[in-house]
Amino acid sequence: MRIVTVRRLSQIFFLAVFLWFCITATLGTAWWQLRGWPINWILNLDPLTALATALATGTLYAPLTWALVATFLTLFVGRFFCGFACPLGTINQFTGWLGRLGQGPAGRVEANRHRRPQAWKYYLLVFLLALTFMGSVQTGIFDPLPLLHRSVNLALFPLADNCLGVLSDEPRFYASVWVIGVVLLGVVGLNLAWPRFFCRFACPLGALFGLLSRFTPWRIGKTADTCGDCLICEQYCEGACRPSGKFIGSECVLCFNCLDRCPVSRVTFAGKASAAGEVWVPDLSRRGFIMAGAGVLLASMWGVGGLAGANRDPSLIRPPGALDEERFLARCIRCGQCMRICPGNIIQPALFEAGVQGLWTPTVNYRIGRSGCQPNCIACGQVCPTAAIRPLSLEEKQGLGEFAAQGPIRLGTAFVDRGRCLPWAMDRPCLVCHELCPVSPKAIFTRTVFETIRDGQAVPARVQGPGVELEAPISTEANLANGDYYLRSTGQPEAALRRIAGLAGTRLTLERPLAGESLPAMGARVDIVVRLARPFVDAAKCIGCGMCEHECPVSGRRAIRVYSENESRSRLGRMLI
Amino acid sequence: MNQPTDEKRIHTGELNRRDFLKRVGYASAVALAAGGLGLAFYDWKGPAASEGQKALTGLGDYTPRALASGGAKMAIIRGTDRAAMFAQGVKALGGMESFIQKGDRVLLKVNAAFATPASLGATTHPEVLAAVAGLCFKAGAAQVLVTDNPINNPDSCFEITGLAGAARATGARVIAPRAALFSPVSLPGGKLIQNWPVMAGVFQGVTKVIVVSPVKDHQRAGASMTLKNFYGFLGGRRNVFHQDINGIITELALLLKPTLCVLDGTVSMMTNGPTGGSLSDLKDTGTMVVSTDPVAADAVGVELLGRSLADVPYILMAQAAGAGQADYRLLNPVLLDTRA
Amino acid sequence: MARGKTKVGTTQRLVGYGILALLGLIAVWLLVQQSRFNPAVIVAMRAPQLQGRPQVVSGRALTATAALIPEVSGFTFLAPMESYGPENLSDKIDGKAELYLPAGFKEMSCRSFGLGASGGAHVEVFLYDMGLPQNAYAVFSGQRRPGSPGISLTANAYATANALFFTKGRFYVEIVADRASEALQSFLEAYAAALLANLPSEGETKDGAALFPKEGLALDSVRLSATDAFGLEGLNNMLTGEYSLKGGKATAFVTQRDTPEQAQAEARRYLDFLAANGYQKIETPGLPGDIPVLGLDNSFEMVFVQGRTLAGVHDASSLEAALELAAKLETALRGSREPAHR
């Protein structure tokens, strides 16, 4: 079997596995759901993620040791991952192939010519590692594996969900996801102009693999310096690594097309240098590295005006178990796994809510999705590949058992906006937030008041048993007979309240007749009062789950909203003592 | 492949072989290094909920050891001349030498909370600071440090209150708060001071601590005197503790045991505390307390404000917690009058 | 092109097979892994089991009523048991609590069930402990849905299209489904039977309707007002029934006091109350005895006492109806009254 056939099979295999992992990133036990599928496995193989988080945190989170496997293999054979495994590489190679269909040999050779800007990806890598060194992990924005996970999870599959409803019975919503989609379209579309554009010019993971291939004992090479100059190898070269001339080792993605296509079998994969000469990396300029090193400066400036400290945005809620902002940004690779798995669909990619350095990191948005953060769910932390969201047990999330002392994980605190709340501002009974508060005892409690409704004073013409005939009808849009409205003698706040059971024109029917001292004197007025249970939040009990905010009937800017105050993850937000 | 037939080919082949082995060696070395680093950094259990920081358990016990047993622990001095009142008071307790020995590094905790002139009585009066610092040096102190973590901008606070000038005049050094001076402190058994940033850095090398405080009304706490002055050691967003002001002051009383407390009630702020702002808020109460017991000193201050212990709950709470004696008469205070 | 003809070397072939074998191993490993469920999935699966155990929310210990709600096969728990006392009853039933609280409410437990056999209907069972049988009867009769047929489940029971309501002893029970169907009704009755088996047998309240003359009585209108009948504070335990008579509509009422004197005093208090509300005494020549008739506009009231029993006519729409009902009521009461009095 030819090695290129094996390569194609391997590429298909990894792309299929990748897509399968994206499909199964749905909470459940059905064969197409999460079960035990190691949906982070491809992300775990990523040495850039491992290196970046290790530099930023000083630790290597256990699942990321898989990256050592990819590292070892690369050290000995080169960028196998780019040619055999990378799902984005496969997509790039395929679209590049589509774009070259019908193109003549000269055009193909030109498309695959080595170009100086291929050095850019090394500068990008240095830039990102410089940021990382300052504690800000931004690799995930460019790293092909998080990039593709994010794009498929948040932009492509939701399209499928919405059209077919296969993976999710309700459409998935992801805020501003078109930006993510446009990036993917750009990455894929550029292949039509330049094959494997992203891989050759931009991919920081490819650059890292390229650097790791410095000492590969086996590599592509020619057995003789001169050959027929047919340049067939160049026509099909995926890495633009100049197989016909002075071979550039770090650019070779091990597609083996040169070896396969050479009409005289002059190209080998062997333990010796190419007869036509070889270099390790393309021309890298000092200028490029100096510019890339400015990443240190950028990260430092982020520190100056950081959003993690005093200037943090209190509406930035991170998923349950998320580390404090500084440590969080030292881990999150923006892969979107938490956003895909969240059964409530409330974990959303931040655009600038978390600052520029928090682009596409997960934020919690209670206005959208299906509910607040469900108390019985620990999915986001369990699928986070880097533990930026810690894998919580249910006991820890709910503050049970050994975690009883520290209490449940708090995402923030709900605040009632009394200017928007129906019972507070509009004289309308509501109580939705109180009903939905899942904490026991409830963190939302109410105080009941009876308020005279607008234009709610009337003069009874006649009182007879439960019937009260008014001199003039009450002008109100509300249904006075819905059980929330009462009648009471004006100016007697202590007088008995009688619930209004019916209203027809000027005739009110009370649930029970007015009795004794609460009977209005002749000509005295009565108030129509509404019973309002006004919500209050017990901040010591509130876990910031957002059930109340999600369900609040004031649908735009909710009348009860969760802010990060008192969130478990940071001491900065501590509000109560 | 053809067999090499001439010298050059053999040579190339050997070179190739040597190069190959070298590369295998290097690649293995890098792999080993990567594996080793991976192992060194390996973290099987993931990050902890919050960054573990070593917390101090207190600011220290600076109680004077050399104090003659049976000697007075407290003096209450009437008068108007702060320097003279302090000098007489400390003399009655056995002289400054009983508290400060040669070579001591003394920390003076003043109340410099606001950037207001000394005449408004919202801060420690510079005359007392000068008197205390001067006697410290006279007793042989190697260094006298003056500090507080004020509410307004520290530099303007120290300057406008005249405290910086008094310090300069006597040779004491003002230490303004900065991030590096704060480290987390957890008071054992404390409920409030847990992993909370406290200005512990200023205690570096310090051997004696004297707390110099004014007598002031305080809206939230009832009164601000010696113990409330300890609040100035707290960092972070300390205002959350206003939810339990008496609790936090009680815990602060346990955090530090000072060498000496000087409570200056020559002029007291009777109303609109702790900022005051008008001379009409002030009253000549003509009294200074020099005491080793901060709780007893504050108990006297409460009387100067015309209040009772019931109005200022933290004093009895601090006594119950073991920080001192609220019934200051039990300490048999020496009563002096500089005007006599 | 030459590549089709190129012979593939042995090494290349072996390496290729090696790689394919590795891919196969990876596939096998993935298949093995997927059977070891992610903790998130385990938790998601565990949730329903957690709910299966009787749990009590709102911090109350498992209450007496909670223990009486049975598990019946076919009914699956949808939510934990909930129990409420007088202090938090309104958390569950909001304003309706004001019906129960004055009537001596002690505690209530409720639970949601799913009824798989009936197309996934949801059923909620409410068990109220009202302290005394008459209290249970008061809340039962006080909210009786007009026009719903009585059933033989207990002495006081009726059914609506989707629910059963009944009392037994001091307990008042509601079994409410979220839909109506014939088949469902039998399931509800089966559940009711299981629940009844748990309830202790104790003094029953007689069907109040037995006291009233049958002719013209709307059977489902018989109510027991535990407190403040007709708006008069302290007029408690008042049994009322509505009549449609030839002369018009009228309500009969009956209540008992401990002694004849108390009954007389209560009658005077009620008459004073009516007078204070503007009722005028109406002269009715030829009326036997000294039964007073009061009227206001087109509403007539009559009050009389027989021994310990205070009875009368309330809100009659005509004088004729009032007199007719009073006569019938007096006769009926005389027939059933205890011989010891009078």
JSON list of C-alpha atoms in Angstrom, two decimals, chain B residues 56-161:
[
{"chain": "B", "resi": 56, "resn": "LEU", "atom": "CA", "xyz": [0.30, 34.87, 58.68]},
{"chain": "B", "resi": 57, "resn": "THR", "atom": "CA", "xyz": [-1.58, 34.32, 61.92]},
{"chain": "B", "resi": 58, "resn": "GLY", "atom": "CA", "xyz": [-1.09, 37.77, 63.41]},
{"chain": "B", "resi": 59, "resn": "LEU", "atom": "CA", "xyz": [1.04, 40.89, 63.52]},
{"chain": "B", "resi": 60, "resn": "GLY", "atom": "CA", "xyz": [2.85, 39.99, 66.70]},
{"chain": "B", "resi": 61, "resn": "ASP", "atom": "CA", "xyz": [3.02, 40.49, 70.43]},
{"chain": "B", "resi": 62, "resn": "TYR", "atom": "CA", "xyz": [5.04, 43.57, 71.36]},
{"chain": "B", "resi": 63, "resn": "THR", "atom": "CA", "xyz": [4.00, 43.67, 75.01]},
{"chain": "B", "resi": 64, "resn": "PRO", "atom": "CA", "xyz": [6.83, 45.23, 77.06]},
{"chain": "B", "resi": 65, "resn": "ARG", "atom": "CA", "xyz": [8.66, 42.44, 78.88]},
{"chain": "B", "resi": 66, "resn": "ALA", "atom": "CA", "xyz": [10.91, 44.56, 81.03]},
{"chain": "B", "resi": 67, "resn": "LEU", "atom": "CA", "xyz": [8.06, 46.37, 82.75]},
{"chain": "B", "resi": 68, "resn": "ALA", "atom": "CA", "xyz": [8.55, 46.31, 86.50]},
{"chain": "B", "resi": 69, "resn": "SER", "atom": "CA", "xyz": [5.97, 44.03, 88.03]},
{"chain": "B", "resi": 70, "resn": "GLY", "atom": "CA", "xyz": [3.56, 45.95, 90.20]},
{"chain": "B", "resi": 71, "resn": "GLY", "atom": "CA", "xyz": [4.40, 49.15, 88.35]},
{"chain": "B", "resi": 72, "resn": "ALA", "atom": "CA", "xyz": [1.61, 51.20, 86.90]},
{"chain": "B", "resi": 73, "resn": "LYS", "atom": "CA", "xyz": [0.34, 50.15, 83.50]},
{"chain": "B", "resi": 74, "resn": "MET", "atom": "CA", "xyz": [-1.75, 53.17, 82.80]},
{"chain": "B", "resi": 75, "resn": "ALA", "atom": "CA", "xyz": [-1.60, 56.92, 83.31]},
{"chain": "B", "resi": 76, "resn": "ILE", "atom": "CA", "xyz": [-4.37, 59.45, 82.78]},
{"chain": "B", "resi": 77, "resn": "ILE", "atom": "CA", "xyz": [-3.01, 62.94, 82.38]},
{"chain": "B", "resi": 78, "resn": "ARG", "atom": "CA", "xyz": [-4.99, 66.16, 82.41]},
{"chain": "B", "resi": 79, "resn": "GLY", "atom": "CA", "xyz": [-3.63, 69.19, 80.63]},
{"chain": "B", "resi": 80, "resn": "THR", "atom": "CA", "xyz": [-3.33, 71.02, 77.35]},
{"chain": "B", "resi": 81, "resn": "ASP", "atom": "CA", "xyz": [0.34, 70.64, 76.40]},
{"chain": "B", "resi": 82, "resn": "ARG", "atom": "CA", "xyz": [0.49, 67.31, 74.57]},
{"chain": "B", "resi": 83, "resn": "ALA", "atom": "CA", "xyz": [4.28, 66.93, 74.78]},
{"chain": "B", "resi": 84, "resn": "ALA", "atom": "CA", "xyz": [4.31, 67.60, 78.50]},
{"chain": "B", "resi": 85, "resn": "MET", "atom": "CA", "xyz": [1.32, 65.32, 79.09]},
{"chain": "B", "resi": 86, "resn": "PHE", "atom": "CA", "xyz": [2.99, 62.43, 77.28]},
{"chain": "B", "resi": 87, "resn": "ALA", "atom": "CA", "xyz": [6.32, 63.03, 79.01]},
{"chain": "B", "resi": 88, "resn": "GLN", "atom": "CA", "xyz": [4.73, 63.01, 82.46]},
{"chain": "B", "resi": 89, "resn": "GLY", "atom": "CA", "xyz": [2.53, 60.06, 81.65]},
{"chain": "B", "resi": 90, "resn": "VAL", "atom": "CA", "xyz": [5.27, 57.82, 80.38]},
{"chain": "B", "resi": 91, "resn": "LYS", "atom": "CA", "xyz": [7.47, 58.88, 83.29]},
{"chain": "B", "resi": 92, "resn": "ALA", "atom": "CA", "xyz": [4.77, 57.69, 85.67]},
{"chain": "B", "resi": 93, "resn": "LEU", "atom": "CA", "xyz": [4.90, 54.28, 83.99]},
{"chain": "B", "resi": 94, "resn": "GLY", "atom": "CA", "xyz": [8.60, 53.99, 84.65]},
{"chain": "B", "resi": 95, "resn": "GLY", "atom": "CA", "xyz": [10.01, 56.19, 81.91]},
{"chain": "B", "resi": 96, "resn": "MET", "atom": "CA", "xyz": [10.36, 55.59, 78.22]},
{"chain": "B", "resi": 97, "resn": "GLU", "atom": "CA", "xyz": [13.31, 53.31, 78.94]},
{"chain": "B", "resi": 98, "resn": "SER", "atom": "CA", "xyz": [10.88, 50.74, 80.33]},
{"chain": "B", "resi": 99, "resn": "PHE", "atom": "CA", "xyz": [9.40, 50.43, 76.89]},
{"chain": "B", "resi": 100, "resn": "ILE", "atom": "CA", "xyz": [12.09, 51.31, 74.39]},
{"chain": "B", "resi": 101, "resn": "GLN", "atom": "CA", "xyz": [15.60, 49.94, 74.66]},
{"chain": "B", "resi": 102, "resn": "LYS", "atom": "CA", "xyz": [18.70, 50.89, 72.76]},
{"chain": "B", "resi": 103, "resn": "GLY", "atom": "CA", "xyz": [18.65, 49.71, 69.19]},
{"chain": "B", "resi": 104, "resn": "ASP", "atom": "CA", "xyz": [14.91, 49.16, 69.07]},
{"chain": "B", "resi": 105, "resn": "ARG", "atom": "CA", "xyz": [13.15, 49.64, 65.81]},
{"chain": "B", "resi": 106, "resn": "VAL", "atom": "CA", "xyz": [9.85, 51.29, 66.74]},
{"chain": "B", "resi": 107, "resn": "LEU", "atom": "CA", "xyz": [6.70, 51.37, 64.65]},
{"chain": "B", "resi": 108, "resn": "LEU", "atom": "CA", "xyz": [4.32, 54.21, 65.44]},
{"chain": "B", "resi": 109, "resn": "LYS", "atom": "CA", "xyz": [0.80, 53.52, 64.20]},
{"chain": "B", "resi": 110, "resn": "VAL", "atom": "CA", "xyz": [-0.89, 56.85, 63.81]},
{"chain": "B", "resi": 111, "resn": "ASN", "atom": "CA", "xyz": [-4.35, 57.69, 62.57]},
{"chain": "B", "resi": 112, "resn": "ALA", "atom": "CA", "xyz": [-3.73, 59.52, 59.32]},
{"chain": "B", "resi": 113, "resn": "ALA", "atom": "CA", "xyz": [-7.00, 58.46, 57.76]},
{"chain": "B", "resi": 114, "resn": "PHE", "atom": "CA", "xyz": [-7.95, 61.79, 56.23]},
{"chain": "B", "resi": 115, "resn": "ALA", "atom": "CA", "xyz": [-6.17, 64.58, 54.43]},
{"chain": "B", "resi": 116, "resn": "THR", "atom": "CA", "xyz": [-7.35, 67.24, 56.86]},
{"chain": "B", "resi": 117, "resn": "PRO", "atom": "CA", "xyz": [-5.32, 69.64, 58.97]},
{"chain": "B", "resi": 118, "resn": "ALA", "atom": "CA", "xyz": [-4.49, 68.63, 62.50]},
{"chain": "B", "resi": 119, "resn": "SER", "atom": "CA", "xyz": [-6.67, 71.39, 63.89]},
{"chain": "B", "resi": 120, "resn": "LEU", "atom": "CA", "xyz": [-9.78, 69.50, 62.80]},
{"chain": "B", "resi": 121, "resn": "GLY", "atom": "CA", "xyz": [-8.91, 66.61, 65.07]},
{"chain": "B", "resi": 122, "resn": "ALA", "atom": "CA", "xyz": [-9.67, 63.86, 62.57]},
{"chain": "B", "resi": 123, "resn": "THR", "atom": "CA", "xyz": [-6.15, 62.47, 62.77]},
{"chain": "B", "resi": 124, "resn": "THR", "atom": "CA", "xyz": [-3.36, 61.93, 65.28]},
{"chain": "B", "resi": 125, "resn": "HIS", "atom": "CA", "xyz": [-2.02, 65.30, 66.31]},
{"chain": "B", "resi": 126, "resn": "PRO", "atom": "CA", "xyz": [1.54, 65.88, 65.06]},
{"chain": "B", "resi": 127, "resn": "GLU", "atom": "CA", "xyz": [2.55, 67.21, 68.47]},
{"chain": "B", "resi": 128, "resn": "VAL", "atom": "CA", "xyz": [1.90, 63.83, 70.06]},
{"chain": "B", "resi": 129, "resn": "LEU", "atom": "CA", "xyz": [3.72, 62.09, 67.26]},
{"chain": "B", "resi": 130, "resn": "ALA", "atom": "CA", "xyz": [6.70, 64.40, 67.73]},
{"chain": "B", "resi": 131, "resn": "ALA", "atom": "CA", "xyz": [6.64, 63.84, 71.50]},
{"chain": "B", "resi": 132, "resn": "VAL", "atom": "CA", "xyz": [6.46, 60.06, 71.22]},
{"chain": "B", "resi": 133, "resn": "ALA", "atom": "CA", "xyz": [9.05, 59.81, 68.44]},
{"chain": "B", "resi": 134, "resn": "GLY", "atom": "CA", "xyz": [11.37, 62.20, 70.26]},
{"chain": "B", "resi": 135, "resn": "LEU", "atom": "CA", "xyz": [11.28, 60.16, 73.47]},
{"chain": "B", "resi": 136, "resn": "CYS", "atom": "CA", "xyz": [11.77, 56.96, 71.49]},
{"chain": "B", "resi": 137, "resn": "PHE", "atom": "CA", "xyz": [14.97, 58.32, 70.01]},
{"chain": "B", "resi": 138, "resn": "LYS", "atom": "CA", "xyz": [16.01, 59.64, 73.40]},
{"chain": "B", "resi": 139, "resn": "ALA", "atom": "CA", "xyz": [15.54, 56.17, 74.85]},
{"chain": "B", "resi": 140, "resn": "GLY", "atom": "CA", "xyz": [17.92, 54.85, 72.21]},
{"chain": "B", "resi": 141, "resn": "ALA", "atom": "CA", "xyz": [15.65, 53.70, 69.41]},
{"chain": "B", "resi": 142, "resn": "ALA", "atom": "CA", "xyz": [17.63, 53.02, 66.27]},
{"chain": "B", "resi": 143, "resn": "GLN", "atom": "CA", "xyz": [14.75, 53.81, 63.98]},
{"chain": "B", "resi": 144, "resn": "VAL", "atom": "CA", "xyz": [11.22, 55.12, 64.33]},
{"chain": "B", "resi": 145, "resn": "LEU", "atom": "CA", "xyz": [8.73, 54.32, 61.58]},
{"chain": "B", "resi": 146, "resn": "VAL", "atom": "CA", "xyz": [5.37, 56.02, 61.21]},
{"chain": "B", "resi": 147, "resn": "THR", "atom": "CA", "xyz": [2.64, 54.32, 59.24]},
{"chain": "B", "resi": 148, "resn": "ASP", "atom": "CA", "xyz": [-1.05, 54.07, 58.43]},
{"chain": "B", "resi": 149, "resn": "ASN", "atom": "CA", "xyz": [-3.14, 52.88, 55.49]},
{"chain": "B", "resi": 150, "resn": "PRO", "atom": "CA", "xyz": [-5.32, 55.97, 55.12]},
{"chain": "B", "resi": 151, "resn": "ILE", "atom": "CA", "xyz": [-8.58, 56.35, 53.29]},
{"chain": "B", "resi": 152, "resn": "ASN", "atom": "CA", "xyz": [-7.49, 59.33, 51.18]},
{"chain": "B", "resi": 153, "resn": "ASN", "atom": "CA", "xyz": [-4.27, 59.45, 49.17]},
{"chain": "B", "resi": 154, "resn": "PRO", "atom": "CA", "xyz": [-1.53, 58.46, 51.64]},
{"chain": "B", "resi": 155, "resn": "ASP", "atom": "CA", "xyz": [1.00, 61.14, 50.69]},
{"chain": "B", "resi": 156, "resn": "SER", "atom": "CA", "xyz": [-1.44, 64.01, 51.05]},
{"chain": "B", "resi": 157, "resn": "CYS", "atom": "CA", "xyz": [-2.79, 62.48, 54.26]},
{"chain": "B", "resi": 158, "resn": "PHE", "atom": "CA", "xyz": [0.62, 62.41, 55.91]},
{"chain": "B", "resi": 159, "resn": "GLU", "atom": "CA", "xyz": [1.54, 65.87, 54.62]},
{"chain": "B", "resi": 160, "resn": "ILE", "atom": "CA", "xyz": [-1.67, 67.77, 55.32]},
{"chain": "B", "resi": 161, "resn": "THR", "atom": "CA", "xyz": [-2.16, 66.32, 58.76]}
]
